[in-house]
Amino acid sequence: MAKHNRFHTLLMASCACAALSACGADDIASPGTGGNVIINPTPTPTPTPTPTPTAITAAAGCPTIADPKGLADEGTISGSNGDTWRVCTLPSIIAKSITLPKIAGLVYQIKGRVDVGCDSGFAAPTTSAPLTSSTVGCTAANGFSLTGGQLTADTNVTLTIDPGVVLYGGTGTSWLAVNRGNKINAVGTASLPIVFTSRDNLNGNTTENSIGQWGGVVLLGRARTTDCNSGSVAADTCERQTEGSADPATFGGRDDAYNAGTMKYVQIRYSGYVLGANTELQALTGEGIGSGTTLDYIQSFNSSDDGAEFFGGTVRMKHYIAAGADDDSLDADTGIQGRFQYVLLVQRPGQGDALMEIDSNGLESDTPRQNTIVANFTALQPNVSSNNEANDQASILNRGNSDLTLVNGIVATPNNECVRLHGTGTASTRATLTARSVLLQCNATKFIGSGSGSTAYTAADVASLFTGNNNNVSYTSSLSAVFINGTNETTGVTATDAKTLDAFFDTTTYVGAVKDANDTWFAGWTCNSAFAPFDNTSTARRACTSVPL
């Protein structure tokens, strides 16, 4: 067939040449039904190649900060694309409020544990009730004001991080601890997010499956918690230690409005290093933080443990994205009073455990009783052949002394069970679950009930909780671009006004985290991966395996 076509083409070309040779200069044929003869056709445009990112050049030196120990200039670090950065290492204890400015070609290193101020205790110390801080190194020699070796007031240190700043964990056990009586002010913008990442990410040595390369960010507060390491729930003196921390990192108190600061437009990548036996940090860990703390537009990418985990406290959070967590995407524990809206949870294919785990460590009689509401969420496996539930056995696990309300949600995990409810304790204290305007796409089993004795749930018990209240357990995903609502999400159920449940929530007219193609709250400030492309128009610098300019 190829030879025949070639001969036919040559024959037609010969005829055309003969016809043209019979015409003189003044004998150009008039246009007719056959169209014009184009002697020099416009060539088809060559596709524009993806530009190579401009190389980053190291800054000349480190800026001056207010902390007396200053920043340590540790030379430069090299990455891919010919990038080099000046490395400015934070002091191990930040004793004075400082600002980290964005400077071209400069990154800040978190080397080992970095404490923001001293732990000032269960309540702010006073002259009549001074405190010997439990934070190692909180001494006058390190720049702290003490009276007789004791704190008589909160240290009130604020770590301010400017938009576009990049910080990295220099070692596997590097983590940032914002102690009680101190704050973080990490406020990026939609175009200049703040990025916490790993050394390997800077070096160009991370992949789509890299995890656990440094610790993470830990906020410690004075809101109530349960499952005490010291004190007691009954006496309202409960305190806990950060899981796996070799030195004290204590949280808990009575201030449910506690303000640990603000984090907004922040990425936390490749976190979750093991600090102790069976204990790992998350990208973001909130411990006893109160309703005065602002968490908005936070992305966790490829944490080796949970995307974010909260121990106690009165947590208020909007616009949270967890992509690629190796354990749970959202984990809430030990008496938390949590409110979450616009929650987008995406698992790595074949990796991870529950998309949500709601638990109180089996302490059914402890108060405050956990009460968590998650509104406008999309929880999914982008690879429909994946089965990721692992130990939790379902995409959402609720157990212990936990009250969970799911509203305006989508669970699209077609190869997993959707919900497991585990009852323990007495009939009056076991876990409870309320679902309103929730779409479920799961395997044939859908629901799991479990527990012990007379308080155990059956699968039929769990299924009954999704009967009525405008839920749809026969939903089939029509999500586009991985997580954007399509026809079945728009028409599947009528949304519930979440503001009737708590004033923190916005009123919405849709279910899921992303209303439609015009809703782009997730784009621009996030990093992209192959399984979760949050901004397919962005440059190579927006890939999670790369580092932004």
XYZ file of C-alpha atoms in Angstrom:
549
model
C 0.000 0.000 0.000
C 2.848 2.409 0.772
C 4.505 1.889 -2.608
C 1.215 2.417 -4.499
C 0.566 5.679 -2.681
C 4.044 6.917 -3.400
C 3.646 6.204 -7.174
C 0.275 7.939 -7.187
C 1.785 11.004 -5.524
C 4.663 11.198 -8.021
C 2.264 10.869 -10.965
C 0.091 13.714 -9.708
C 3.151 15.888 -9.112
C 4.367 15.250 -12.713
C 0.999 16.261 -14.125
C 0.974 19.389 -12.066
C 4.450 20.374 -13.270
C 3.439 19.832 -16.904
C 0.371 21.984 -16.534
C 2.321 24.816 -14.975
C 5.019 24.738 -17.675
C 2.387 25.483 -20.331
C 1.576 28.846 -18.753
C 3.522 32.010 -19.413
C 4.180 34.870 -17.026
C 0.821 36.414 -17.880
C -1.093 33.168 -17.900
C -1.572 32.617 -14.159
C -4.796 30.690 -13.762
C -7.655 32.491 -12.042
C -8.884 31.031 -8.740
C -11.613 28.475 -9.349
C -13.367 25.758 -7.519
C -10.074 23.936 -7.099
C -8.677 26.752 -4.906
C -5.408 28.685 -5.064
C -2.059 27.078 -5.743
C 0.130 27.918 -2.757
C 3.772 27.973 -3.752
C 5.237 28.588 -0.235
C 2.794 27.198 2.346
C 3.049 28.433 5.926
C 4.892 25.737 7.898
C 3.115 24.024 10.786
C 4.310 25.694 14.000
C 6.883 23.700 15.934
C 5.622 22.941 19.456
C 7.241 25.179 22.025
C 9.422 23.030 24.293
C 8.982 23.247 28.039
C 11.579 25.800 29.134
C 14.388 24.703 31.399
C 13.971 26.480 34.745
C 16.353 29.378 35.248
C 19.186 28.360 37.548
C 19.204 29.815 41.049
C 22.362 31.596 42.204
C 23.358 31.551 45.874
C 22.906 34.748 47.879
C 26.059 36.443 49.135
C 25.361 35.912 52.842
C 22.809 35.518 55.632
C 20.603 38.327 56.929
C 20.855 39.719 60.443
C 18.080 38.680 62.840
C 17.103 39.883 66.303
C 18.054 36.658 68.074
C 21.426 37.092 69.812
C 22.793 33.839 68.394
C 21.940 34.892 64.842
C 21.890 32.696 61.756
C 24.835 30.420 61.011
C 26.169 30.732 57.459
C 26.907 27.150 56.426
C 28.013 27.806 52.883
C 26.000 26.672 49.904
C 23.988 23.674 48.785
C 23.657 22.567 45.177
C 20.638 21.146 43.413
C 19.451 20.222 39.954
C 19.320 22.687 37.039
C 22.587 24.185 38.272
C 20.868 25.679 41.324
C 22.842 26.818 44.354
C 21.528 28.324 47.588
C 23.109 30.051 50.553
C 22.323 27.979 53.679
C 21.422 29.976 56.793
C 20.876 27.736 59.820
C 18.425 28.672 62.557
C 19.627 28.651 66.184
C 18.519 25.584 68.132
C 16.455 27.817 70.439
C 14.966 31.030 69.078
C 15.105 33.378 72.078
C 13.817 36.603 70.507
C 11.082 37.305 67.974
C 12.632 37.164 64.518
C 11.600 37.512 60.880
C 12.987 35.311 58.118
C 12.931 37.420 54.942
C 12.733 35.979 51.449
C 16.081 36.539 49.752
C 16.822 35.226 46.279
C 19.153 32.230 46.376
C 18.823 31.684 50.137
C 17.235 28.881 52.180
C 16.900 28.431 55.941
C 17.990 25.208 57.587
C 16.230 23.546 60.525
C 19.099 21.500 61.931
C 17.891 19.016 64.510
C 15.137 20.249 66.830
C 14.543 23.994 66.731
C 12.468 25.458 69.574
C 10.530 28.692 69.228
C 10.846 30.168 72.720
C 10.657 28.230 75.983
C 7.807 26.037 77.090
C 6.159 28.398 79.553
C 3.954 25.785 81.165
C 0.343 24.724 81.647
C -0.578 28.365 82.245
C 1.500 31.512 81.876
C 3.955 31.737 84.810
C 3.682 34.661 87.208
C 5.851 36.225 89.876
C 3.850 34.308 92.473
C 4.027 31.050 90.496
C 7.305 31.026 88.519
C 8.292 28.117 86.307
C 11.495 26.261 85.611
C 11.073 25.661 81.896
C 11.122 22.078 80.653
C 12.652 23.218 77.339
C 16.281 22.157 77.280
C 18.609 25.180 76.959
C 16.170 27.878 78.071
C 18.759 29.718 80.117
C 20.013 33.275 80.535
C 23.121 32.283 78.562
C 20.875 31.601 75.556
C 19.247 35.003 75.732
C 16.214 34.401 77.979
C 15.138 36.691 80.789
C 14.939 34.664 83.998
C 14.555 35.533 87.650
C 16.428 33.224 89.947
C 16.695 30.745 87.117
C 12.934 30.678 86.602
C 10.463 32.138 84.092
C 8.002 34.654 85.530
C 6.199 35.343 82.219
C 5.673 33.731 78.836
C 8.725 34.121 76.633
C 6.387 35.457 73.879
C 8.704 34.648 70.994
C 7.153 34.882 67.526
C 8.799 33.288 64.506
C 7.678 35.265 61.443
C 8.314 33.743 58.023
C 7.850 35.934 54.957
C 6.008 34.802 51.805
C 8.085 32.644 49.449
C 10.623 31.523 52.066
C 11.979 27.969 51.778
C 13.047 26.099 54.934
C 14.447 22.583 54.991
C 15.228 19.890 57.505
C 18.971 19.396 57.457
C 18.829 16.001 59.191
C 16.245 13.242 59.474
C 15.400 14.230 63.041
C 14.991 17.932 62.275
C 11.715 19.477 63.411
C 10.259 22.807 64.459
C 8.620 23.022 67.913
C 6.552 26.135 68.646
C 6.315 25.918 72.429
C 3.508 27.037 74.745
C 3.607 30.789 75.322
C 5.052 31.472 71.834
C 3.766 31.774 68.258
C 4.443 31.137 64.596
C 3.480 33.693 61.954
C 4.008 31.818 58.666
C 1.809 33.662 56.183
C 2.538 33.096 52.531
C 0.422 34.185 49.578
C -1.335 32.380 46.754
C 1.613 33.153 44.469
C 4.378 32.953 47.100
C 3.711 30.016 49.430
C 6.048 29.185 52.291
C 7.712 25.801 51.735
C 9.013 23.443 54.437
C 10.899 20.582 52.802
C 13.862 18.208 52.976
C 17.523 18.439 52.039
C 17.027 15.789 49.354
C 14.311 17.909 47.757
C 16.796 20.764 47.389
C 19.432 18.402 46.052
C 17.077 17.108 43.383
C 17.031 13.600 44.896
C 13.304 13.228 45.635
C 10.808 11.219 43.604
C 7.035 10.750 43.581
C 7.444 8.157 46.349
C 10.005 9.838 48.624
C 8.810 10.126 52.232
C 10.086 10.604 55.796
C 13.166 12.744 55.150
C 12.795 15.103 58.131
C 10.430 15.672 61.055
C 7.810 18.361 60.481
C 6.129 21.332 62.156
C 4.710 20.931 65.691
C 2.469 23.533 67.365
C 2.089 23.097 71.133
C -0.693 24.833 73.042
C -2.708 25.154 76.237
C -6.102 23.870 75.132
C -7.545 20.782 76.805
C -6.496 17.271 75.877
C -7.023 13.743 77.205
C -4.895 10.574 77.615
C -2.606 12.355 80.096
C 1.107 11.781 80.605
C 0.844 13.952 83.731
C -2.015 15.491 85.677
C -5.531 14.169 85.229
C -8.703 14.767 83.274
C -10.741 14.748 86.490
C -8.687 17.599 87.975
C -8.510 19.425 84.619
C -4.704 19.332 84.771
C -4.046 16.961 81.859
C -0.776 17.316 79.927
C 0.859 15.187 77.244
C 4.265 14.840 75.604
C 4.963 14.953 71.877
C 5.167 11.397 70.586
C 8.742 10.176 70.215
C 10.457 13.329 71.440
C 13.627 12.536 73.407
C 13.394 15.834 75.329
C 10.187 17.272 76.806
C 7.805 18.889 74.323
C 4.722 19.331 76.483
C 1.214 20.504 75.660
C -2.118 20.897 77.420
C -3.891 23.365 79.675
C -7.328 24.932 80.132
C -7.278 27.642 77.434
C -9.470 26.324 74.601
C -9.068 29.663 72.776
C -5.259 29.404 72.860
C -3.479 31.122 69.959
C -0.369 29.329 68.649
C -0.168 31.747 65.708
C -1.016 31.622 62.014
C -0.061 29.318 59.162
C -1.483 30.212 55.760
C -0.433 29.261 52.228
C 2.123 26.737 53.438
C 3.489 23.523 51.915
C 5.100 20.828 54.082
C 6.863 18.174 52.000
C 8.543 14.763 52.616
C 8.132 14.844 56.407
C 7.470 12.230 59.090
C 10.821 10.907 60.268
C 10.700 8.354 63.119
C 11.648 10.060 66.391
C 11.110 7.007 68.623
C 9.799 3.446 68.596
C 6.583 3.385 66.535
C 6.277 7.164 66.796
C 6.649 9.471 63.843
C 5.955 13.125 63.302
C 3.525 14.323 60.649
C 3.837 17.185 58.222
C 1.781 19.238 60.687
C 1.115 18.225 64.274
C -1.255 20.319 66.387
C -1.129 19.580 70.118
C -3.536 21.378 72.426
C -3.893 24.312 70.046
C -6.956 26.486 70.536
C -9.550 28.252 68.408
C -7.365 31.384 68.336
C -4.889 29.538 66.080
C -5.366 30.171 62.340
C -4.734 27.292 59.921
C -5.713 27.939 56.301
C -4.392 26.776 52.922
C -2.063 24.058 54.201
C -0.669 21.314 51.952
C 0.961 18.143 53.264
C 2.833 16.173 50.613
C 4.233 12.646 51.061
C 4.392 12.428 54.841
C 5.639 9.047 56.022
C 3.030 9.139 58.791
C -0.175 11.191 58.779
C -0.748 14.220 56.602
C -1.783 16.143 59.717
C -2.574 14.905 63.202
C -4.212 16.796 66.044
C -4.053 15.832 69.715
C -6.765 17.517 71.739
C -7.415 21.203 71.418
C -10.097 23.279 69.725
C -8.910 23.114 66.121
C -10.281 25.327 63.356
C -8.907 24.663 59.860
C -9.940 25.453 56.274
C -8.463 24.596 52.868
C -6.407 21.583 53.887
C -4.800 19.297 51.297
C -3.081 15.995 52.075
C -1.496 14.182 49.148
C 0.497 10.968 49.433
C 0.401 10.392 53.213
C 1.769 6.963 54.091
C -0.599 6.554 57.053
C -3.781 8.591 57.544
C -4.450 11.782 55.617
C -6.281 13.396 58.558
C -5.936 12.023 62.097
C -7.783 13.468 65.107
C -7.135 12.203 68.651
C -7.485 12.601 72.414
C -10.470 14.837 72.990
C -10.109 17.202 70.047
C -12.956 19.622 69.340
C -12.203 19.860 65.609
C -13.827 21.780 62.781
C -12.479 21.277 59.240
C -13.847 22.647 55.956
C -12.634 22.359 52.340
C -10.622 19.205 52.873
C -8.989 17.440 49.920
C -7.409 14.049 50.702
C -5.614 12.158 47.916
C -3.742 8.896 48.449
C -0.702 7.693 46.538
C -1.609 4.670 44.437
C -1.274 1.568 46.610
C -0.017 3.493 49.658
C -1.531 4.890 52.837
C -4.076 3.786 55.405
C -7.366 5.533 56.224
C -8.159 8.855 54.640
C -9.548 9.856 58.050
C -8.903 8.273 61.446
C -10.906 9.665 64.346
C -9.884 8.209 67.703
C -9.549 8.793 71.426
C -7.142 5.978 72.274
C -9.888 3.862 73.824
C -10.406 6.183 76.810
C -14.171 6.233 76.627
C -14.712 7.941 79.988
C -12.310 10.849 79.383
C -13.600 14.353 78.745
C -13.712 16.495 76.758
C -15.310 13.892 74.539
C -13.912 14.122 71.024
C -16.264 16.036 68.738
C -15.111 16.503 65.151
C -17.017 17.894 62.159
C -15.583 17.628 58.637
C -17.448 19.621 55.978
C -16.981 19.889 52.213
C -14.443 17.140 51.866
C -13.286 14.969 48.980
C -11.455 11.802 50.027
C -10.246 9.579 47.221
C -7.915 7.116 45.611
C -6.958 8.468 42.169
C -5.994 4.960 41.063
C -9.215 2.939 41.170
C -7.334 -0.366 41.337
C -5.667 0.614 44.632
C -6.611 -0.883 47.964
C -5.128 1.338 50.631
C -7.031 0.793 53.846
C -4.291 -1.248 55.622
C -4.755 -1.594 59.406
C -7.775 0.711 59.619
C -9.690 -1.541 57.185
C -11.730 1.280 55.637
C -11.342 4.725 54.109
C -12.823 6.356 57.235
C -12.302 4.871 60.703
C -14.144 6.200 63.753
C -13.510 4.571 67.137
C -13.071 5.191 70.835
C -14.824 8.026 72.586
C -15.374 9.937 69.350
C -18.315 11.870 67.974
C -17.867 12.441 64.241
C -20.093 14.381 61.855
C -19.511 14.181 58.111
C -21.320 16.790 56.032
C -21.226 17.654 52.313
C -18.631 14.973 51.632
C -17.404 12.661 48.888
C -15.627 9.354 49.471
C -14.485 7.891 46.138
C -12.489 4.758 46.971
C -14.049 2.077 44.764
C -11.737 -0.732 45.837
C -12.055 -0.158 49.607
C -14.700 -0.348 52.272
C -15.886 3.190 52.951
C -16.581 3.428 56.692
C -15.665 1.411 59.767
C -17.230 2.216 63.141
C -15.639 0.657 66.222
C -17.535 0.659 69.519
C -15.974 0.116 72.937
C -16.730 1.083 76.514
C -20.312 1.358 77.687
C -23.288 1.907 75.450
C -23.425 5.566 76.532
C -19.799 6.299 75.672
C -19.017 4.371 72.492
C -18.252 6.141 69.207
C -21.053 7.897 67.331
C -21.334 8.946 63.706
C -23.635 11.365 61.885
C -23.622 11.754 58.095
C -25.431 14.458 56.107
C -25.234 14.942 52.336
C -22.436 12.415 51.842
C -21.665 10.503 48.616
C -20.035 7.076 48.964
C -18.416 4.990 46.229
C -16.864 1.858 47.730
C -16.541 -1.858 47.165
C -19.458 -4.225 47.676
C -18.937 -4.415 51.443
C -19.099 -0.627 52.000
C -19.425 -0.733 55.806
C -17.633 -2.476 58.670
C -18.800 -2.649 62.264
C -16.453 -3.782 65.027
C -15.803 -3.472 68.742
C -16.105 -5.488 71.896
C -19.018 -7.033 73.770
C -22.416 -5.396 73.793
C -21.041 -2.095 72.482
C -19.721 -3.511 69.205
C -21.238 -2.244 65.967
C -22.372 -4.456 63.086
C -22.099 -3.558 59.410
C -25.876 -3.149 59.389
C -25.615 -0.639 62.240
C -23.184 1.453 60.243
C -25.255 1.220 57.051
C -28.304 2.503 58.927
C -26.428 5.718 59.788
C -26.250 6.531 56.073
C -29.955 5.907 55.514
C -31.754 9.223 55.171
C -30.135 12.603 55.903
C -29.787 13.047 52.139
C -26.887 10.584 51.738
C -26.153 8.555 48.600
C -24.416 5.180 48.980
C -24.899 4.234 45.299
C -22.835 7.090 43.909
C -20.424 6.698 40.974
C -17.649 9.248 40.604
C -17.696 11.720 37.729
C -14.820 13.768 39.156
C -12.655 15.453 36.530
C -8.967 16.366 36.821
C -8.831 13.909 39.760
C -10.934 15.880 42.274
C -13.162 18.515 40.580
C -16.916 17.951 40.874
C -18.782 16.751 37.788
C -22.396 15.934 37.031
C -22.840 13.128 39.571
C -21.347 15.206 42.364
C -23.534 18.187 41.473
C -26.768 16.228 41.202
C -26.059 13.328 43.588
C -27.439 14.964 46.747
C -28.582 18.346 48.018
C -26.009 20.113 50.186
C -26.535 20.795 53.886
C -25.826 24.213 55.390
C -22.829 23.417 57.599
C -23.133 26.793 59.329
C -26.165 25.419 61.167
C -23.767 22.977 62.833
C -21.093 25.532 63.802
C -20.595 29.240 63.079
C -17.033 28.522 61.916
C -18.300 26.967 58.701
C -19.206 28.751 55.483
C -22.591 28.090 53.929
C -22.126 26.175 50.662
C -24.529 24.877 48.020
C -22.422 21.882 46.988
C -20.776 18.758 48.357
C -17.067 17.986 48.123
C -14.004 20.198 48.401
C -14.018 21.685 44.872
C -17.350 22.897 43.487
C -16.539 22.949 39.752
C -13.902 23.995 37.207
C -14.316 27.641 38.227
C -13.393 26.851 41.834
C -9.585 27.058 41.970
C -8.750 27.588 45.641
C -6.268 24.662 45.419
C -4.185 26.090 42.547
C -1.064 28.233 42.474
C 0.153 27.827 46.069
C 0.443 24.023 45.956
C 3.036 21.716 44.449
C 2.119 19.178 41.766
C 2.611 15.431 41.600
C 1.732 12.844 38.979
C -1.151 11.503 41.098
C -2.378 14.907 42.301
C -1.886 17.660 39.679
C -3.187 20.742 41.428
C -2.163 23.211 38.713
C -1.575 21.733 35.251
C -0.705 25.131 33.788
C 2.187 25.816 36.120
C 5.904 25.639 35.440
C 8.382 22.919 36.321
C 9.166 24.841 39.513
C 5.713 23.886 40.774
C 6.476 20.153 40.819
C 6.787 18.699 44.317
C 10.096 17.143 43.280
C 11.429 20.613 42.451
C 11.894 23.762 44.528
C 10.226 27.081 43.625
C 12.288 30.142 42.778
